[in-house]
CSV table of C-alpha atoms and ligand atoms in Angstrom, one decimal:
chain,number,residue,atom,x,y,z
L,1,UNK,CA,10.9,-37.4,5.0
L,2,UNK,CA,10.5,-33.7,5.1
L,3,UNK,CA,13.6,-33.5,5.2
L,4,UNK,CA,13.7,-35.2,0.8
L,5,UNK,CA,11.2,-33.2,0.2
L,6,UNK,CA,12.8,-30.3,1.2
L,7,UNK,CA,15.4,-30.9,-0.7
L,8,UNK,CA,13.6,-32.2,-3.8
L,9,UNK,CA,12.0,-28.8,-3.8
L,10,UNK,CA,15.1,-27.1,-4.0
L,11,UNK,CA,16.4,-27.9,-7.0
L,12,UNK,CA,12.8,-26.4,-8.8
L,13,UNK,CA,14.0,-23.0,-7.3
L,14,UNK,CA,15.7,-21.0,-9.9
L,15,UNK,CA,17.7,-18.2,-9.6
L,16,UNK,CA,15.6,-16.1,-9.7
L,17,UNK,CA,13.6,-17.4,-6.5
L,18,UNK,CA,16.6,-18.1,-4.9
L,19,UNK,CA,17.9,-13.9,-5.0
L,20,UNK,CA,14.1,-12.9,-3.8
L,21,UNK,CA,14.4,-15.2,-1.3
L,22,UNK,CA,18.2,-14.5,0.0
L,23,UNK,CA,16.8,-10.6,0.1
L,24,UNK,CA,13.8,-11.4,1.8
L,25,UNK,CA,16.1,-12.5,4.7
L,26,UNK,CA,18.1,-9.9,4.6
L,27,UNK,CA,15.4,-7.3,4.9
L,28,UNK,CA,14.1,-8.8,7.5
L,29,UNK,CA,17.5,-9.4,9.7
L,30,UNK,CA,18.0,-5.1,8.8
L,31,UNK,CA,14.6,-3.7,9.7
L,32,UNK,CA,15.2,-5.1,12.9
L,33,UNK,CA,18.1,-2.5,13.6
L,34,UNK,CA,16.6,-0.2,10.8
L,35,UNK,CA,14.1,0.8,14.1
L,36,UNK,CA,16.8,1.4,16.8
L,37,UNK,CA,18.7,3.5,13.9
L,38,UNK,CA,16.3,5.7,13.0
L,39,UNK,CA,16.2,4.8,9.1
L,40,UNK,CA,12.2,5.4,9.2
L,41,UNK,CA,10.4,8.5,8.5
L,42,UNK,CA,7.2,9.4,7.0
L,43,UNK,CA,5.6,11.3,4.4
L,44,UNK,CA,2.1,13.2,4.0
L,45,UNK,CA,0.1,13.0,1.3
L,46,UNK,CA,-2.7,15.5,1.1
L,47,UNK,CA,-6.8,14.5,0.3
L,48,UNK,CA,-8.8,16.7,-0.7
L,49,UNK,CA,-12.5,17.8,0.0
L,50,UNK,CA,-13.6,18.0,-4.0
L,51,UNK,CA,-16.7,20.2,-2.9
L,52,UNK,CA,-14.6,22.8,-0.8
L,53,UNK,CA,-11.1,21.7,-2.4
L,54,UNK,CA,-9.6,22.1,0.7
L,55,UNK,CA,-7.2,19.3,2.7
L,56,UNK,CA,-9.2,17.0,4.8
L,57,UNK,CA,-7.2,15.2,5.6
L,58,UNK,CA,-3.2,13.7,5.5
L,59,UNK,CA,-2.4,9.8,4.6
L,60,UNK,CA,1.3,8.8,6.7
L,61,UNK,CA,3.0,6.5,4.1
L,62,UNK,CA,6.4,5.1,5.9
L,63,UNK,CA,9.5,5.7,4.3
L,64,UNK,CA,12.5,3.5,5.3
L,65,UNK,CA,15.8,4.5,4.0
L,66,UNK,CA,18.5,1.6,4.4
L,67,UNK,CA,22.3,2.3,4.1
L,68,UNK,CA,22.6,-1.6,2.7
L,69,UNK,CA,19.2,-1.9,0.5
L,70,UNK,CA,18.7,2.2,-0.4
L,71,UNK,CA,15.3,2.9,-0.1
L,72,UNK,CA,12.9,-0.1,0.0
L,73,UNK,CA,9.3,0.4,-0.9
L,74,UNK,CA,6.5,-0.5,2.0
L,75,UNK,CA,5.3,-2.5,-0.9
L,76,UNK,CA,8.4,-5.2,-0.3
L,77,UNK,CA,8.8,-4.7,3.8
L,78,UNK,CA,5.5,-3.5,5.3
L,79,UNK,CA,4.6,-7.8,4.6
L,80,UNK,CA,7.8,-8.7,5.8
L,81,UNK,CA,7.2,-6.9,9.4
L,82,UNK,CA,4.5,-8.4,9.6
L,83,UNK,CA,5.3,-12.0,9.6
L,84,UNK,CA,8.3,-10.7,12.0
L,85,UNK,CA,5.9,-9.1,14.2
L,86,UNK,CA,8.5,-6.0,13.8
L,87,UNK,CA,5.1,-4.1,12.7
L,88,UNK,CA,4.1,-3.9,16.1
L,89,UNK,CA,6.5,-1.5,17.8
L,90,UNK,CA,7.1,-0.1,13.9
L,91,UNK,CA,2.9,0.6,14.0
L,92,UNK,CA,3.3,2.3,17.3
L,93,UNK,CA,6.0,4.8,16.7
L,94,UNK,CA,4.3,5.6,13.3
L,95,UNK,CA,1.3,6.1,15.0
L,96,UNK,CA,2.9,8.7,17.4
L,97,UNK,CA,5.0,10.8,14.8
L,98,UNK,CA,1.8,11.0,12.7
L,99,UNK,CA,0.1,12.5,15.7
L,100,UNK,CA,2.8,14.7,16.4
L,101,UNK,CA,2.9,15.8,12.9
L,102,UNK,CA,-1.0,16.7,13.0
L,103,UNK,CA,-0.5,18.0,16.5
L,104,UNK,CA,1.8,20.2,14.7
L,105,UNK,CA,-0.3,21.2,12.3
L,106,UNK,CA,-3.2,22.1,14.2
L,107,UNK,CA,-1.0,23.8,16.5
L,108,UNK,CA,-0.5,26.3,13.3
L,109,UNK,CA,-3.9,27.2,13.5
L,110,UNK,CA,-5.2,24.9,11.0
L,111,UNK,CA,-8.0,23.0,12.9
L,112,UNK,CA,-10.1,20.8,10.2
L,113,UNK,CA,-7.0,18.9,8.8
L,114,UNK,CA,-6.9,15.3,10.4
L,115,UNK,CA,-4.1,13.1,9.7
L,116,UNK,CA,-4.6,9.2,8.7
L,117,UNK,CA,-2.9,6.5,9.4
L,118,UNK,CA,-2.2,2.8,7.7
L,119,UNK,CA,-2.6,-0.2,10.3
L,120,UNK,CA,-2.2,-3.5,9.6
L,121,UNK,CA,-4.6,-6.5,11.0
L,122,UNK,CA,-1.6,-7.8,13.1
L,123,UNK,CA,-1.8,-4.6,14.8
L,124,UNK,CA,-5.6,-4.7,15.2
L,125,UNK,CA,-5.1,-7.9,16.9
L,126,UNK,CA,-2.8,-7.4,19.6
L,127,UNK,CA,-5.0,-7.3,22.5
L,128,UNK,CA,-3.9,-4.1,23.6
L,129,UNK,CA,-3.8,-2.6,20.4
L,130,UNK,CA,-6.7,-0.3,21.5
L,131,UNK,CA,-5.6,1.1,24.4
L,132,UNK,CA,-2.2,2.1,22.9
L,133,UNK,CA,-3.8,4.0,20.6
L,134,UNK,CA,-6.3,5.8,23.6
L,135,UNK,CA,-2.8,6.5,25.0
L,136,UNK,CA,-0.8,7.9,22.5
L,137,UNK,CA,-3.8,10.3,21.7
L,138,UNK,CA,-4.2,11.2,25.5
L,139,UNK,CA,-0.2,11.3,25.9
L,140,UNK,CA,-0.3,13.7,22.8
L,141,UNK,CA,-3.5,15.3,23.9
L,142,UNK,CA,-4.8,14.9,20.3
L,143,UNK,CA,-8.3,14.5,20.1
L,144,UNK,CA,-9.4,11.5,18.9
L,145,UNK,CA,-11.5,12.6,16.0
L,146,UNK,CA,-8.3,14.2,14.5
L,147,UNK,CA,-7.5,10.2,14.0
L,148,UNK,CA,-8.3,8.2,11.2
L,149,UNK,CA,-7.1,4.5,10.5
L,150,UNK,CA,-6.7,2.7,7.3
L,151,UNK,CA,-7.4,-1.0,7.2
L,152,UNK,CA,-7.6,-3.0,4.0
L,153,UNK,CA,-10.3,-4.3,2.6
L,154,UNK,CA,-9.0,-8.1,2.2
L,155,UNK,CA,-7.2,-8.9,5.2
L,156,UNK,CA,-9.9,-7.6,7.4
L,157,UNK,CA,-12.7,-10.1,6.2
L,158,UNK,CA,-10.1,-13.3,7.0
L,159,UNK,CA,-11.0,-12.9,10.5
L,160,UNK,CA,-14.2,-10.8,10.7
L,161,UNK,CA,-16.3,-11.2,13.8
L,162,UNK,CA,-12.9,-10.1,16.3
L,163,UNK,CA,-11.7,-7.1,13.2
L,164,UNK,CA,-15.2,-5.8,13.9
L,165,UNK,CA,-15.5,-5.9,17.3
L,166,UNK,CA,-12.3,-3.9,17.5
L,167,UNK,CA,-13.4,-1.8,14.9
L,168,UNK,CA,-16.3,-0.6,16.8
L,169,UNK,CA,-14.8,-0.3,20.0
L,170,UNK,CA,-12.1,2.0,18.3
L,171,UNK,CA,-14.9,3.9,17.2
L,172,UNK,CA,-16.4,4.1,20.7
L,173,UNK,CA,-13.2,5.6,21.3
L,174,UNK,CA,-14.0,8.9,18.6
L,175,UNK,CA,-11.3,7.0,15.9
L,176,UNK,CA,-13.0,7.2,12.5
L,177,UNK,CA,-11.9,3.8,10.1
L,178,UNK,CA,-11.3,3.8,6.7
L,179,UNK,CA,-11.6,0.6,5.2
L,180,UNK,CA,-8.8,1.3,2.2
L,181,UNK,CA,-7.6,-0.3,-1.0
L,182,UNK,CA,-11.5,-1.5,-1.3
L,183,UNK,CA,-12.7,-3.3,-4.4
L,184,UNK,CA,-9.6,-6.0,-4.3
L,185,UNK,CA,-11.4,-8.7,-1.8
L,186,UNK,CA,-13.7,-11.0,-3.1
L,187,UNK,CA,-16.2,-10.3,0.2
L,188,UNK,CA,-16.1,-7.2,0.1
L,189,UNK,CA,-19.3,-7.1,-1.2
L,190,UNK,CA,-21.2,-9.4,1.3
L,191,UNK,CA,-19.4,-7.8,4.3
L,192,UNK,CA,-20.3,-3.6,3.3
L,193,UNK,CA,-23.6,-2.8,5.1
L,194,UNK,CA,-22.0,-4.4,8.2
L,195,UNK,CA,-19.1,-3.0,9.1
L,196,UNK,CA,-18.8,0.0,11.2
L,197,UNK,CA,-16.7,2.0,8.9
L,198,UNK,CA,-16.6,6.1,8.4
L,199,UNK,CA,-14.9,6.1,4.7
L,200,UNK,CA,-14.3,4.1,2.0
L,201,UNK,CA,-11.0,4.4,0.0
L,202,UNK,CA,-11.5,3.3,-3.4
L,203,UNK,CA,-8.5,1.0,-4.8
L,204,UNK,CA,-6.1,3.1,-7.5
L,205,UNK,CA,-7.0,-0.5,-9.5
L,206,UNK,CA,-10.7,1.4,-10.5
L,207,UNK,CA,-9.0,4.7,-10.8
L,208,UNK,CA,-6.7,3.3,-13.5
L,209,UNK,CA,-9.7,2.3,-15.5
L,210,UNK,CA,-11.8,5.1,-15.9
L,211,UNK,CA,-11.5,5.9,-19.4
L,212,UNK,CA,-10.0,9.0,-20.8
L,213,UNK,CA,-12.9,9.7,-23.5
L,214,UNK,CA,-15.4,11.1,-21.2
L,215,UNK,CA,-17.6,8.5,-21.2
L,216,UNK,CA,-19.2,7.9,-18.0
L,217,UNK,CA,-18.3,4.0,-17.9
L,218,UNK,CA,-17.0,1.7,-15.4
L,219,UNK,CA,-17.2,0.9,-11.9
L,220,UNK,CA,-16.1,3.1,-9.7
L,221,UNK,CA,-18.8,5.6,-10.0
L,222,UNK,CA,-20.9,2.3,-9.5
L,223,UNK,CA,-18.8,2.2,-6.1
L,224,UNK,CA,-19.5,5.6,-5.2
L,225,UNK,CA,-23.2,5.6,-5.2
L,226,UNK,CA,-23.0,2.3,-3.0
L,227,UNK,CA,-21.0,4.2,-0.7
L,228,UNK,CA,-23.7,6.9,-0.3
L,229,UNK,CA,-26.1,4.9,-0.1
L,230,UNK,CA,-24.5,3.3,2.5
L,231,UNK,CA,-23.9,7.0,4.0
L,232,UNK,CA,-19.9,6.5,3.9
L,233,UNK,CA,-17.5,9.4,2.9
L,234,UNK,CA,-15.6,7.7,-0.7
L,235,UNK,CA,-12.3,9.0,-1.1
L,236,UNK,CA,-10.5,7.9,-4.4
L,237,UNK,CA,-6.9,7.3,-4.8
L,238,UNK,CA,-4.6,7.1,-6.6
L,239,UNK,CA,-6.0,10.4,-8.6
L,240,UNK,CA,-2.9,10.7,-11.9
L,241,UNK,CA,-5.0,13.3,-14.7
L,242,UNK,CA,-8.0,15.8,-15.1
L,243,UNK,CA,-10.1,12.6,-17.0
L,244,UNK,CA,-10.1,11.0,-13.6
L,245,UNK,CA,-10.5,14.2,-11.4
L,246,UNK,CA,-13.9,15.4,-13.9
L,247,UNK,CA,-15.4,11.6,-13.4
L,248,UNK,CA,-14.8,11.3,-9.9
L,249,UNK,CA,-16.7,15.4,-9.2
L,250,UNK,CA,-19.2,13.8,-11.9
L,251,UNK,CA,-20.2,11.1,-9.6
L,252,UNK,CA,-19.6,12.9,-6.5
L,253,UNK,CA,-16.8,11.8,-5.1
L,254,UNK,CA,-16.3,13.1,-1.8
L,255,UNK,CA,-12.6,13.6,-1.6
L,256,UNK,CA,-9.2,13.0,-4.2
L,257,UNK,CA,-5.8,11.5,-3.5
L,258,UNK,CA,-2.8,11.3,-5.8
L,259,UNK,CA,0.1,12.4,-8.3
L,260,UNK,CA,-2.1,14.7,-9.9
L,261,UNK,CA,-2.1,17.1,-6.3
L,262,UNK,CA,0.8,16.2,-4.8
L,263,UNK,CA,3.3,13.4,-4.0
L,264,UNK,CA,3.6,11.7,-0.5
L,265,UNK,CA,5.8,14.5,0.9
L,266,UNK,CA,8.1,15.1,4.2
L,267,UNK,CA,6.6,16.6,6.8
L,268,UNK,CA,7.8,20.4,6.1
L,269,UNK,CA,7.0,20.1,2.9
L,270,UNK,CA,4.0,18.6,3.2
L,271,UNK,CA,2.8,21.8,6.4
L,272,UNK,CA,3.6,24.3,3.1
L,273,UNK,CA,1.0,22.8,1.1
L,274,UNK,CA,-1.6,24.1,3.2
L,275,UNK,CA,-2.6,27.6,2.5
B,1,C2E,P1,-2.6,2.3,0.5
B,1,C2E,O1,-2.1,2.7,2.3
B,1,C2E,O2,-3.1,1.7,-0.6
B,1,C2E,O3,-1.5,3.9,0.1
B,1,C2E,C1,-1.7,4.5,-1.4
B,1,C2E,C2,-0.3,3.9,-1.9
B,1,C2E,O4,-0.4,4.7,-3.4
B,1,C2E,C3,0.9,4.9,-1.4
B,1,C2E,O5,2.6,4.1,-1.8
B,1,C2E,C4,1.1,6.2,-2.1
B,1,C2E,O6,2.7,7.2,-2.2
B,1,C2E,C5,0.4,5.6,-3.4
B,1,C2E,N1,0.0,6.6,-4.4
B,1,C2E,C6,-0.8,7.7,-3.9
B,1,C2E,N2,-0.9,8.3,-5.3
B,1,C2E,C7,-0.4,8.0,-6.1
B,1,C2E,C8,-0.7,8.0,-7.7
B,1,C2E,O7,-1.8,9.1,-8.0
B,1,C2E,N3,-0.3,7.1,-8.3
B,1,C2E,C9,0.5,6.4,-7.7
B,1,C2E,N4,1.3,5.6,-8.7
B,1,C2E,N5,0.7,6.1,-6.7
B,1,C2E,C10,0.1,6.8,-6.1
B,1,C2E,P2,3.6,3.8,-0.7
B,1,C2E,O8,3.8,5.0,0.0
B,1,C2E,O9,4.3,2.8,-1.5
B,1,C2E,O10,2.3,2.6,-0.1
B,1,C2E,C11,2.1,1.1,0.0
B,1,C2E,C12,1.5,0.6,0.6
B,1,C2E,O11,2.5,0.2,2.2
B,1,C2E,C13,-0.1,1.5,1.6
B,1,C2E,O12,-0.8,1.7,0.6
B,1,C2E,C14,0.2,0.9,1.9
B,1,C2E,O13,-1.1,-0.4,2.3
B,1,C2E,C15,1.3,0.3,3.4
B,1,C2E,N6,1.8,1.5,4.1
B,1,C2E,C16,2.2,2.3,4.0
B,1,C2E,N7,2.9,3.1,4.8
B,1,C2E,C17,2.2,1.8,6.3
B,1,C2E,C18,2.4,2.0,7.3
B,1,C2E,O14,3.0,3.1,7.7
B,1,C2E,N8,1.7,0.9,7.7
B,1,C2E,C19,1.4,0.0,7.2
B,1,C2E,N9,0.3,-1.2,8.2
B,1,C2E,N10,1.1,0.0,5.7
B,1,C2E,C20,1.4,1.6,5.2
B,2,MG,MG1,-3.7,4.3,3.3
B,3,MG,MG1,-4.6,2.0,-0.6
B,4,MG,MG1,-2.7,-0.1,-1.4
């Protein structure tokens, strides 16, 4: 009967849907080889402290240049890597690479810049995630305070008790935790007070909504005030124009990141942004 239903369902697939599924399957297959073939790299985007104008951190962002598919966006492959489990070794590679980068920055004499690394909840759920992170830091000789882990809000809430425990352990290690894409998950406000985090990243959609009229309305300002009341540092992501920056300054947002300042860049170019 299941087969029947499957067959019946199939006739409702349109060509476009079929193309999407075939592409997903192809991407999943080529990702397996992509790690061995060194097709992944990291780009780094600076985060500027508004008050001092200095670079506070770089966010590491994964890039995949595939011989078969060309440049594939993380939006198109992170989900596939999560469902295939590849995100676990891939995420470990990202952490190692990102730590090498910041180690280099520190060795060049820039001792107050840290690295922010995106982490999937699938990674966080691994039994040995904490010891993996600890191992990488020790291996690189990097102080945990140089590392910040960004975890997307919406998925964090799904298994809140376990995730909270994991996050507490990471913080005890000395690693900072940042809640990414804040505002996109509907339970955010319920849990925000209890979440053991250091930084809140306001999702780009709220920055996009800042009016260019100079009018000080919009949700971003309220989110900043709320986060400050909870003692959190606030990062605005996806800042693209001066109006948005002015608004964020007016609301005492701590840190800004976006194309207005710099796109994510390969390591060598990112280094050149440091004065
Ligand atoms: P995210 O962590 O929220 O990263 C911010 C995304 O916004 C990045 O897209 C960045 O390139 C983009 N961005 C930054 N400034 C601007 C701007 O001013 N305008 C616009 N339009 N976009 C801006 P990217 O690099 O394509 O990454 C997309 C998402 O993929 C990330 O969102 C993150 O959730 C995920 N991702 C990227 N690298 C990794 C990784 O190493 N591990 C995991 N688990 N996820 C990753
Ligand atoms: Mg992020
Ligand atoms: Mg984000
Ligand atoms: Mg995002």
